[in-house]
Short mmCIF file of C-alpha atoms and ligand atoms in Angstrom, two decimals:
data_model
loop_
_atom_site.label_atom_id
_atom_site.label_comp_id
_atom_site.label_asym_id
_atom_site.label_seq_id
_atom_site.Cartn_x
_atom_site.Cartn_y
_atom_site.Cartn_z
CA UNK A 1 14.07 -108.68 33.68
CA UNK A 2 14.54 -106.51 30.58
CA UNK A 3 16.98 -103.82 30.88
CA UNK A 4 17.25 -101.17 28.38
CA UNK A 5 20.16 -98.74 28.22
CA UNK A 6 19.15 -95.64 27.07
CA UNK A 7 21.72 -92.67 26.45
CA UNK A 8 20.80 -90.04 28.68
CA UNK A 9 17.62 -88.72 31.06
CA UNK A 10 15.43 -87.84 27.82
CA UNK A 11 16.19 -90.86 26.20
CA UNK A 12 15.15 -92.95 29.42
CA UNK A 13 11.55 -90.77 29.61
CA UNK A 14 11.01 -91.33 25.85
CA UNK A 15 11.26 -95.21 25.65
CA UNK A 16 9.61 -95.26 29.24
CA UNK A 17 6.51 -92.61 27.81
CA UNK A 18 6.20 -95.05 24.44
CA UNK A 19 5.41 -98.21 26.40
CA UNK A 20 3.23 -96.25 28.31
CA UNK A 21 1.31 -94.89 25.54
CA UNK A 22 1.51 -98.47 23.96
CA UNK A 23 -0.25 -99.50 26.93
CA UNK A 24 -2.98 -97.08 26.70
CA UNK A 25 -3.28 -97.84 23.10
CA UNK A 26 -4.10 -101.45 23.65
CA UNK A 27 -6.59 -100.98 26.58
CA UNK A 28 -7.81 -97.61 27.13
CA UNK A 29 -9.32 -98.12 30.47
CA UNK A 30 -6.16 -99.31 31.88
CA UNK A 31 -5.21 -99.05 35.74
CA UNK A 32 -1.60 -97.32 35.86
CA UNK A 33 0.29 -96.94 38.72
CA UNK A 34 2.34 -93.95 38.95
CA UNK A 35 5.36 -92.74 40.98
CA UNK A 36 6.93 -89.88 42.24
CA UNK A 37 10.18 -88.09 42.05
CA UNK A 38 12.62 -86.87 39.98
CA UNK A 39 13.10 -90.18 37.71
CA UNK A 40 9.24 -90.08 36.22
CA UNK A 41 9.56 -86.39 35.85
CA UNK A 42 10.69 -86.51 32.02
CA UNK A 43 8.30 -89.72 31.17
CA UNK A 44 5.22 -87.36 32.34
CA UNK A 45 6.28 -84.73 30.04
CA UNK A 46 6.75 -87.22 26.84
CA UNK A 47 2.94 -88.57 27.88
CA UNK A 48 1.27 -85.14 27.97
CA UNK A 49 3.19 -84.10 24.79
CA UNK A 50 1.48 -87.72 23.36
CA UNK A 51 -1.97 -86.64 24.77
CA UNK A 52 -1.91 -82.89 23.36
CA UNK A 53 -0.47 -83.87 20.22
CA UNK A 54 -3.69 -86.37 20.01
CA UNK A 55 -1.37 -90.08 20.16
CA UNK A 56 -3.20 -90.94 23.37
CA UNK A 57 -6.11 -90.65 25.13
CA UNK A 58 -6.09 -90.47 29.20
CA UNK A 59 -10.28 -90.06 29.11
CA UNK A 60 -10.86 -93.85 30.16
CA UNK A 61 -7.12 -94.30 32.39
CA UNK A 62 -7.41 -94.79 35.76
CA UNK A 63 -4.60 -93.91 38.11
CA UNK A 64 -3.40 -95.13 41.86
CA UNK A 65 -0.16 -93.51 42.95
CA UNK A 66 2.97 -95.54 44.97
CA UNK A 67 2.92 -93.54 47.53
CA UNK A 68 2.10 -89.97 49.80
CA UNK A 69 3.89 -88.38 52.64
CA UNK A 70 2.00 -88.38 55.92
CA UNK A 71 0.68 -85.04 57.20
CA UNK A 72 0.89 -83.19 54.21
CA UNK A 73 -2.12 -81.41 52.87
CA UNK A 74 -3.25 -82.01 49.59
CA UNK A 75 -2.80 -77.82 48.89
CA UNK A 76 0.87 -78.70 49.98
CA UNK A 77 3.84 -77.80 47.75
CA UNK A 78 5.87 -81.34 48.06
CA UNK A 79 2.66 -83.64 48.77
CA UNK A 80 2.57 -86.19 46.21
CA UNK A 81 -0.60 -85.19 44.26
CA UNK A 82 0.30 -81.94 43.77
CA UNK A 83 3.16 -83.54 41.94
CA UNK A 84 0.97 -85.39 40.27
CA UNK A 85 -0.89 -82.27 39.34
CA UNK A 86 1.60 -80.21 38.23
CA UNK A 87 3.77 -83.04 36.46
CA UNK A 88 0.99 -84.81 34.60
CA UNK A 89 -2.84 -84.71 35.66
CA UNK A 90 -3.90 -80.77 34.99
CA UNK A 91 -2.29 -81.44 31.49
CA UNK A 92 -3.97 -84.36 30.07
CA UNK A 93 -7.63 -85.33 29.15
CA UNK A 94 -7.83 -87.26 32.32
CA UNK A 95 -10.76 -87.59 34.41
CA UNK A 96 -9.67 -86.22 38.30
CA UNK A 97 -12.29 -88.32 39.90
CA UNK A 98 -10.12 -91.67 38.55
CA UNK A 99 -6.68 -90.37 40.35
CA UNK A 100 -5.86 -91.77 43.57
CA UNK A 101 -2.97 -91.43 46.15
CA UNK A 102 -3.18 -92.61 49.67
CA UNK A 103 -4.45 -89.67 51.92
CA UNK A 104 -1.58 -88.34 53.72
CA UNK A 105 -4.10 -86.60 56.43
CA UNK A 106 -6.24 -89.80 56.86
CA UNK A 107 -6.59 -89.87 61.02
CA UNK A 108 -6.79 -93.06 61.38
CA UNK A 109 -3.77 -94.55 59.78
CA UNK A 110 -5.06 -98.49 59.71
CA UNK A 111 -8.18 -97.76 57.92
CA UNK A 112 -6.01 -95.49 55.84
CA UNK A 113 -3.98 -98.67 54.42
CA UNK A 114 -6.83 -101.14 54.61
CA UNK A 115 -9.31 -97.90 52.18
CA UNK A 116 -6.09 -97.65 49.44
CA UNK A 117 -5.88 -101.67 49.25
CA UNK A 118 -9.69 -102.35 48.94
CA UNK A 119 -9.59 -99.60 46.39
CA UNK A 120 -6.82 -101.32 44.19
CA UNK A 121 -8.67 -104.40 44.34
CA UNK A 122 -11.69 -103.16 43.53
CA UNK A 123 -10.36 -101.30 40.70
CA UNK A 124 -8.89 -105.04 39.26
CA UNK A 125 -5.27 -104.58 40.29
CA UNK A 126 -2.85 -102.44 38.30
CA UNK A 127 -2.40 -103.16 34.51
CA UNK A 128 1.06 -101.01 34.07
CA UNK A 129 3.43 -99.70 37.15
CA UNK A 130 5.74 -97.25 36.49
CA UNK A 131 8.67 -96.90 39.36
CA UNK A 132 11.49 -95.39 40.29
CA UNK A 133 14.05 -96.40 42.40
CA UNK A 134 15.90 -95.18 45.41
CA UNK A 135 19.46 -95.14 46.80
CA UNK A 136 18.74 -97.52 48.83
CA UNK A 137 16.65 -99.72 46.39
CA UNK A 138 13.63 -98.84 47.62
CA UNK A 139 10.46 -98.93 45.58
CA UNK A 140 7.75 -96.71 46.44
CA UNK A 141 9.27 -95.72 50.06
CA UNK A 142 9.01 -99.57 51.10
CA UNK A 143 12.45 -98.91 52.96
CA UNK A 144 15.32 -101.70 53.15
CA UNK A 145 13.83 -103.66 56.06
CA UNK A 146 13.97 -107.51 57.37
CA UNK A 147 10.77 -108.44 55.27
CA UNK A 148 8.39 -107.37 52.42
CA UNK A 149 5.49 -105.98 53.44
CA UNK A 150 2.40 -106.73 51.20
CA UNK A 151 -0.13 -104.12 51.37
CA UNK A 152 -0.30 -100.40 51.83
CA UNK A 153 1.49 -99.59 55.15
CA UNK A 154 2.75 -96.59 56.96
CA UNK A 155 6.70 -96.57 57.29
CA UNK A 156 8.92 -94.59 59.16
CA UNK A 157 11.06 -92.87 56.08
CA UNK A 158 15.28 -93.83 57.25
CA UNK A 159 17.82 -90.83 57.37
CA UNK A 160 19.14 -91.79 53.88
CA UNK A 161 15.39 -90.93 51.91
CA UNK A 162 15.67 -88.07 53.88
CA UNK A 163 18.69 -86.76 53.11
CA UNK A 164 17.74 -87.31 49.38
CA UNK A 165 13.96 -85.66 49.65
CA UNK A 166 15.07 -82.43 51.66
CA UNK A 167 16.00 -80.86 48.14
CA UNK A 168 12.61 -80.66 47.73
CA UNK A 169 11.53 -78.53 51.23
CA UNK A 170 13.46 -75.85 52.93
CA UNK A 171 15.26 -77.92 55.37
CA UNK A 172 15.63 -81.48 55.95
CA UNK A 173 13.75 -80.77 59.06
CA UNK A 174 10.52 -80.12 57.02
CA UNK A 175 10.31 -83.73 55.31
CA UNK A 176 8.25 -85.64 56.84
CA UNK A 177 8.95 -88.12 59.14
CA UNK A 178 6.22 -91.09 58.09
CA UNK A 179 4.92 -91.67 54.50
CA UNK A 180 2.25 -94.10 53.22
CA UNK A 181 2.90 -96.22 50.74
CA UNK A 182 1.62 -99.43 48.27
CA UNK A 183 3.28 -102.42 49.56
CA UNK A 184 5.71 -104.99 47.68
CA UNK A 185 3.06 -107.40 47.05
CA UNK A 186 0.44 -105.09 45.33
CA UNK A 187 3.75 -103.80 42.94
CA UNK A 188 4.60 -107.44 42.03
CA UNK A 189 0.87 -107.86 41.44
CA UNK A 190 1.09 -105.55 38.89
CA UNK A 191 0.66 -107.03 35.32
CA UNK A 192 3.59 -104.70 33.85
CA UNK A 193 6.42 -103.24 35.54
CA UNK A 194 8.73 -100.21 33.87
CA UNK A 195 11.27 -98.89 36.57
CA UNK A 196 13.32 -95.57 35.28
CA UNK A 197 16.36 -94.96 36.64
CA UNK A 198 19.29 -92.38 35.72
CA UNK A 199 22.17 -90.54 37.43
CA UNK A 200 25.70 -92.11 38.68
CA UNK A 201 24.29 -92.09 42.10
CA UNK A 202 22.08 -95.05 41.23
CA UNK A 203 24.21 -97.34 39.97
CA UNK A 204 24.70 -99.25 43.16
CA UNK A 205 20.95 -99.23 43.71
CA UNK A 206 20.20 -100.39 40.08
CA UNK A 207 23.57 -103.28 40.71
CA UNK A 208 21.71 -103.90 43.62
CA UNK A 209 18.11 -104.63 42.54
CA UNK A 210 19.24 -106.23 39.02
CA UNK A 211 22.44 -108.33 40.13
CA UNK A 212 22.18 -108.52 43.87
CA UNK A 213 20.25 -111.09 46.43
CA UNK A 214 16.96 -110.62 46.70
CA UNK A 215 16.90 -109.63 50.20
CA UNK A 216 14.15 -107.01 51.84
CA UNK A 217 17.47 -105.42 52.65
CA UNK A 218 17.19 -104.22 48.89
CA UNK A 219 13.12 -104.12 48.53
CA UNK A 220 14.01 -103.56 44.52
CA UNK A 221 15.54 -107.01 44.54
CA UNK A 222 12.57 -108.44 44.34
CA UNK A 223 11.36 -107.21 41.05
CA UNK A 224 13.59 -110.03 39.72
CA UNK A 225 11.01 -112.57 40.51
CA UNK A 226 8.49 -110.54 38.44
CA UNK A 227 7.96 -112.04 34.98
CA UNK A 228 7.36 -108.32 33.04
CA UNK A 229 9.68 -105.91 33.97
CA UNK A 230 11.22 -103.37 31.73
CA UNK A 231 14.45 -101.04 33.48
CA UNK A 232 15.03 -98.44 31.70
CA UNK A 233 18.67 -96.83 32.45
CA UNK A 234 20.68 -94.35 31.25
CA UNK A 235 24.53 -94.66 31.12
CA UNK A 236 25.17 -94.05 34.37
CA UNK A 237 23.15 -95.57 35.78
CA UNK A 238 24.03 -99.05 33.94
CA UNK A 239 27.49 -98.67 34.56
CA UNK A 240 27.59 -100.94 37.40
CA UNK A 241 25.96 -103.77 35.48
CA UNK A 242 27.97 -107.10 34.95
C1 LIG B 1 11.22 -91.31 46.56
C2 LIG B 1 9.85 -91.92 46.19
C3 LIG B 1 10.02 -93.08 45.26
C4 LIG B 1 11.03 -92.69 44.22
C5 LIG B 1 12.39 -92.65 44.85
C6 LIG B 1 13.47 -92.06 43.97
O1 LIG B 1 11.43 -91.18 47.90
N1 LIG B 1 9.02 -92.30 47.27
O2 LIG B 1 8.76 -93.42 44.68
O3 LIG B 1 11.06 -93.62 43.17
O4 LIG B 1 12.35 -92.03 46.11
O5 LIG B 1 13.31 -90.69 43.82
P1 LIG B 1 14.03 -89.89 42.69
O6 LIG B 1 13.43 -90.34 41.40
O7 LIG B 1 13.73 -88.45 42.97
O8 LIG B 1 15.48 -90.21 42.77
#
């Protein structure tokens, strides 16, 4: 695991934005794996400043997203693609059609998780995955559990993710209960791996997944069995770090 400390938030979206445009440099049609969240927020901003100012070109990228809440609509103001919307895909030269997210209204959640995983796989598996990572150390919302799940599954989101989304909706009432999202083996499939983290709050959580047992208790603990994986911190967030 490579960890880079980088001063602040901007600092951690800039170095996290130029491996991502050095990505797309090398292999324009890559697959890249997005997350959600307040921790990619400032890397999508550095990439569509890239893209307008003509350093990159999203025309060939494909895209399949960590994760969706389950029983949002897509029109809805916290489900995950309008994020992705808003925060990246309605400012770059991207082709819509090659964006995917699980489908949080899917009816049928079993073929749900079995459609998103044949889709991966046909698309070749995911060339770059960006991530964030939660209080808890969870990645994607694979939530601290007594094993790793490997595909897309549905989970049951715990109190603490809750408590942590509701900033986002009117009331912690409003987030929803169930979320779909990649599983652990898909993520370590992944040929790259860049996790940003900032914020005092995540120290433990980046102690945790860096320093700690790998235990499903901590789903990030597992990343340190992946052979390419770039965390990029700020100060706070490092300051827990042997
Ligand atoms: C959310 C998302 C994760 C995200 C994490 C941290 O619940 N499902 O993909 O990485 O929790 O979120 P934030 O970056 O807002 O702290």
């Amino acid at each position: 695991m490579k960890v880079i400390v980088a001063k602040d938030y901007n600092e951690m979206s800039k170095k996290a934005a130029q491996i991502i445009a050095a990505q797309i440099t090398l292999q324009p049609n890559s697959v890249l794996g997005f997350a959600t969240g307040s921790s990619p927020v400032g890397t999508y901003q550095e990439l569509v400043k890239k893209n307008q100012a003509g350093e990159i070109d999203f025309s060939e990228i494909t895209t399949v997203n960590l994760d969706e809440y389950r029983g949002l609509p897509k029109e809805h103001e916290q489900s995950y693609i309008k994020f992705m919307n808003d925060n990246l895909f309605d400012h770059v030269n991207i082709d819509k059609a090659n964006t995917y997210l699980p489908n949080g209204m899917a009816n049928n959640p079993e073929e749900e998780c079995a459609r998103y995983d044949a889709l991966i796989e046909s698309l070749g598996g995911i060339d770059l995955q960006l991530l964030g990572i939660g209080h808890n150390g969870h990645i994607g919302f694979n939530e601290p559990s007594d094993h790793f799940e490997n595909g897309t599954h549905c989970v049951t989101l715990t109190e603490r993710t809750i408590e942590a989304n509701k900033r986002f909706f009117a009331s912690a009432d409003e987030v929803p209960r169930q979320a779909y999202t990649m599983g652990i083996g898909t993520i370590m499939a992944a040929k790259k791996i860049v996790v940003v983290v900032s914020g005092e709050d995540k120290a433990d959580a980046v102690k945790n997944c860096v320093e700690g047992v790998i235990t499903p208790e901590v789903q990030g603990s597992i990343l340190q069995l992946h052979p390419d994986v770039t965390i990029i911190c700020d100060e706070a967030a490092y300051s827990k770090l042997k």
